[in-house]
Amino acid sequence: MADVFGNVYIKCIEFMAGRAAERMLLDGEPALPVDDLRQARELAMLICRSEEAIESFIERCDLAARDLLMPYGES
């Protein structure tokens, strides 16, 4: 089960990384990444049981993507 969770987590971070990079580099809120969010939600359904859990998981992936990119966005 840990392998499934780890793979879902990593892939969802990848889906959220584009939006995180746009937030760091562009002024204003970027367009909603509809397809990336759809794919992240579908993956999150493999490990989350409720809508609230899915939203929380995706939010954590979004934060993780931003934290991973932050050292590269300041240059």
JSON list of C-alpha atoms in Angstrom, two decimals:
[
{"chain": "A", "resi": 1, "resn": "MET", "atom": "CA", "xyz": [0.00, 0.00, 0.00]},
{"chain": "A", "resi": 2, "resn": "ALA", "atom": "CA", "xyz": [2.87, 2.38, 0.71]},
{"chain": "A", "resi": 3, "resn": "ASP", "atom": "CA", "xyz": [4.05, 2.05, -2.90]},
{"chain": "A", "resi": 4, "resn": "VAL", "atom": "CA", "xyz": [0.61, 3.00, -4.20]},
{"chain": "A", "resi": 5, "resn": "PHE", "atom": "CA", "xyz": [0.39, 6.01, -1.88]},
{"chain": "A", "resi": 6, "resn": "GLY", "atom": "CA", "xyz": [3.91, 7.13, -2.78]},
{"chain": "A", "resi": 7, "resn": "ASN", "atom": "CA", "xyz": [3.29, 6.87, -6.51]},
{"chain": "A", "resi": 8, "resn": "VAL", "atom": "CA", "xyz": [-0.04, 8.71, -6.29]},
{"chain": "A", "resi": 9, "resn": "TYR", "atom": "CA", "xyz": [1.53, 11.43, -4.14]},
{"chain": "A", "resi": 10, "resn": "ILE", "atom": "CA", "xyz": [4.46, 11.97, -6.53]},
{"chain": "A", "resi": 11, "resn": "LYS", "atom": "CA", "xyz": [2.25, 12.03, -9.63]},
{"chain": "A", "resi": 12, "resn": "CYS", "atom": "CA", "xyz": [-0.18, 14.49, -8.03]},
{"chain": "A", "resi": 13, "resn": "ILE", "atom": "CA", "xyz": [2.73, 16.77, -7.13]},
{"chain": "A", "resi": 14, "resn": "GLU", "atom": "CA", "xyz": [3.77, 16.67, -10.78]},
{"chain": "A", "resi": 15, "resn": "PHE", "atom": "CA", "xyz": [0.25, 17.66, -11.84]},
{"chain": "A", "resi": 16, "resn": "MET", "atom": "CA", "xyz": [0.24, 20.60, -9.42]},
{"chain": "A", "resi": 17, "resn": "ALA", "atom": "CA", "xyz": [3.78, 21.78, -10.27]},
{"chain": "A", "resi": 18, "resn": "GLY", "atom": "CA", "xyz": [2.75, 23.73, -13.38]},
{"chain": "A", "resi": 19, "resn": "ARG", "atom": "CA", "xyz": [0.27, 25.85, -11.47]},
{"chain": "A", "resi": 20, "resn": "ALA", "atom": "CA", "xyz": [2.74, 26.32, -8.61]},
{"chain": "A", "resi": 21, "resn": "ALA", "atom": "CA", "xyz": [5.38, 27.57, -11.06]},
{"chain": "A", "resi": 22, "resn": "GLU", "atom": "CA", "xyz": [2.91, 29.96, -12.68]},
{"chain": "A", "resi": 23, "resn": "ARG", "atom": "CA", "xyz": [1.99, 31.39, -9.28]},
{"chain": "A", "resi": 24, "resn": "MET", "atom": "CA", "xyz": [5.66, 31.98, -8.52]},
{"chain": "A", "resi": 25, "resn": "LEU", "atom": "CA", "xyz": [6.58, 33.57, -11.85]},
{"chain": "A", "resi": 26, "resn": "LEU", "atom": "CA", "xyz": [3.47, 35.37, -13.07]},
{"chain": "A", "resi": 27, "resn": "ASP", "atom": "CA", "xyz": [1.46, 38.22, -11.62]},
{"chain": "A", "resi": 28, "resn": "GLY", "atom": "CA", "xyz": [-2.06, 37.35, -10.50]},
{"chain": "A", "resi": 29, "resn": "GLU", "atom": "CA", "xyz": [-3.76, 34.00, -10.15]},
{"chain": "A", "resi": 30, "resn": "PRO", "atom": "CA", "xyz": [-3.08, 31.61, -13.07]},
{"chain": "A", "resi": 31, "resn": "ALA", "atom": "CA", "xyz": [-5.85, 29.89, -14.99]},
{"chain": "A", "resi": 32, "resn": "LEU", "atom": "CA", "xyz": [-7.27, 26.80, -13.36]},
{"chain": "A", "resi": 33, "resn": "PRO", "atom": "CA", "xyz": [-5.45, 23.69, -14.65]},
{"chain": "A", "resi": 34, "resn": "VAL", "atom": "CA", "xyz": [-8.66, 21.76, -15.36]},
{"chain": "A", "resi": 35, "resn": "ASP", "atom": "CA", "xyz": [-7.10, 18.64, -16.88]},
{"chain": "A", "resi": 36, "resn": "ASP", "atom": "CA", "xyz": [-4.31, 18.45, -14.29]},
{"chain": "A", "resi": 37, "resn": "LEU", "atom": "CA", "xyz": [-6.85, 18.76, -11.48]},
{"chain": "A", "resi": 38, "resn": "ARG", "atom": "CA", "xyz": [-9.06, 16.10, -13.05]},
{"chain": "A", "resi": 39, "resn": "GLN", "atom": "CA", "xyz": [-6.17, 13.67, -13.30]},
{"chain": "A", "resi": 40, "resn": "ALA", "atom": "CA", "xyz": [-5.00, 14.43, -9.77]},
{"chain": "A", "resi": 41, "resn": "ARG", "atom": "CA", "xyz": [-8.54, 13.87, -8.45]},
{"chain": "A", "resi": 42, "resn": "GLU", "atom": "CA", "xyz": [-8.80, 10.53, -10.24]},
{"chain": "A", "resi": 43, "resn": "LEU", "atom": "CA", "xyz": [-5.53, 9.40, -8.70]},
{"chain": "A", "resi": 44, "resn": "ALA", "atom": "CA", "xyz": [-6.49, 10.71, -5.27]},
{"chain": "A", "resi": 45, "resn": "MET", "atom": "CA", "xyz": [-9.64, 8.58, -5.40]},
{"chain": "A", "resi": 46, "resn": "LEU", "atom": "CA", "xyz": [-7.38, 5.53, -5.20]},
{"chain": "A", "resi": 47, "resn": "ILE", "atom": "CA", "xyz": [-6.32, 6.44, -1.66]},
{"chain": "A", "resi": 48, "resn": "CYS", "atom": "CA", "xyz": [-8.96, 8.87, -0.35]},
{"chain": "A", "resi": 49, "resn": "ARG", "atom": "CA", "xyz": [-12.44, 7.90, 0.81]},
{"chain": "A", "resi": 50, "resn": "SER", "atom": "CA", "xyz": [-14.26, 11.23, 0.91]},
{"chain": "A", "resi": 51, "resn": "GLU", "atom": "CA", "xyz": [-14.50, 14.42, -1.09]},
{"chain": "A", "resi": 52, "resn": "GLU", "atom": "CA", "xyz": [-12.93, 16.34, 1.80]},
{"chain": "A", "resi": 53, "resn": "ALA", "atom": "CA", "xyz": [-9.99, 13.93, 1.88]},
{"chain": "A", "resi": 54, "resn": "ILE", "atom": "CA", "xyz": [-9.47, 14.33, -1.86]},
{"chain": "A", "resi": 55, "resn": "GLU", "atom": "CA", "xyz": [-9.49, 18.13, -1.59]},
{"chain": "A", "resi": 56, "resn": "SER", "atom": "CA", "xyz": [-7.10, 18.06, 1.36]},
{"chain": "A", "resi": 57, "resn": "PHE", "atom": "CA", "xyz": [-4.75, 15.65, -0.42]},
{"chain": "A", "resi": 58, "resn": "ILE", "atom": "CA", "xyz": [-4.64, 17.79, -3.58]},
{"chain": "A", "resi": 59, "resn": "GLU", "atom": "CA", "xyz": [-4.06, 20.91, -1.49]},
{"chain": "A", "resi": 60, "resn": "ARG", "atom": "CA", "xyz": [-1.11, 19.20, 0.21]},
{"chain": "A", "resi": 61, "resn": "CYS", "atom": "CA", "xyz": [0.29, 18.19, -3.17]},
{"chain": "A", "resi": 62, "resn": "ASP", "atom": "CA", "xyz": [-0.06, 21.78, -4.37]},
{"chain": "A", "resi": 63, "resn": "LEU", "atom": "CA", "xyz": [1.86, 23.02, -1.31]},
{"chain": "A", "resi": 64, "resn": "ALA", "atom": "CA", "xyz": [4.52, 20.33, -1.76]},
{"chain": "A", "resi": 65, "resn": "ALA", "atom": "CA", "xyz": [5.00, 21.34, -5.41]},
{"chain": "A", "resi": 66, "resn": "ARG", "atom": "CA", "xyz": [5.41, 25.00, -4.40]},
{"chain": "A", "resi": 67, "resn": "ASP", "atom": "CA", "xyz": [7.87, 24.10, -1.65]},
{"chain": "A", "resi": 68, "resn": "LEU", "atom": "CA", "xyz": [9.92, 21.97, -4.05]},
{"chain": "A", "resi": 69, "resn": "LEU", "atom": "CA", "xyz": [10.04, 24.74, -6.68]},
{"chain": "A", "resi": 70, "resn": "MET", "atom": "CA", "xyz": [10.63, 27.67, -4.33]},
{"chain": "A", "resi": 71, "resn": "PRO", "atom": "CA", "xyz": [14.46, 27.45, -4.35]},
{"chain": "A", "resi": 72, "resn": "TYR", "atom": "CA", "xyz": [14.44, 27.69, -8.15]},
{"chain": "A", "resi": 73, "resn": "GLY", "atom": "CA", "xyz": [11.90, 30.49, -8.52]},
{"chain": "A", "resi": 74, "resn": "GLU", "atom": "CA", "xyz": [13.91, 33.18, -6.75]},
{"chain": "A", "resi": 75, "resn": "SER", "atom": "CA", "xyz": [16.63, 33.42, -9.39]}
]
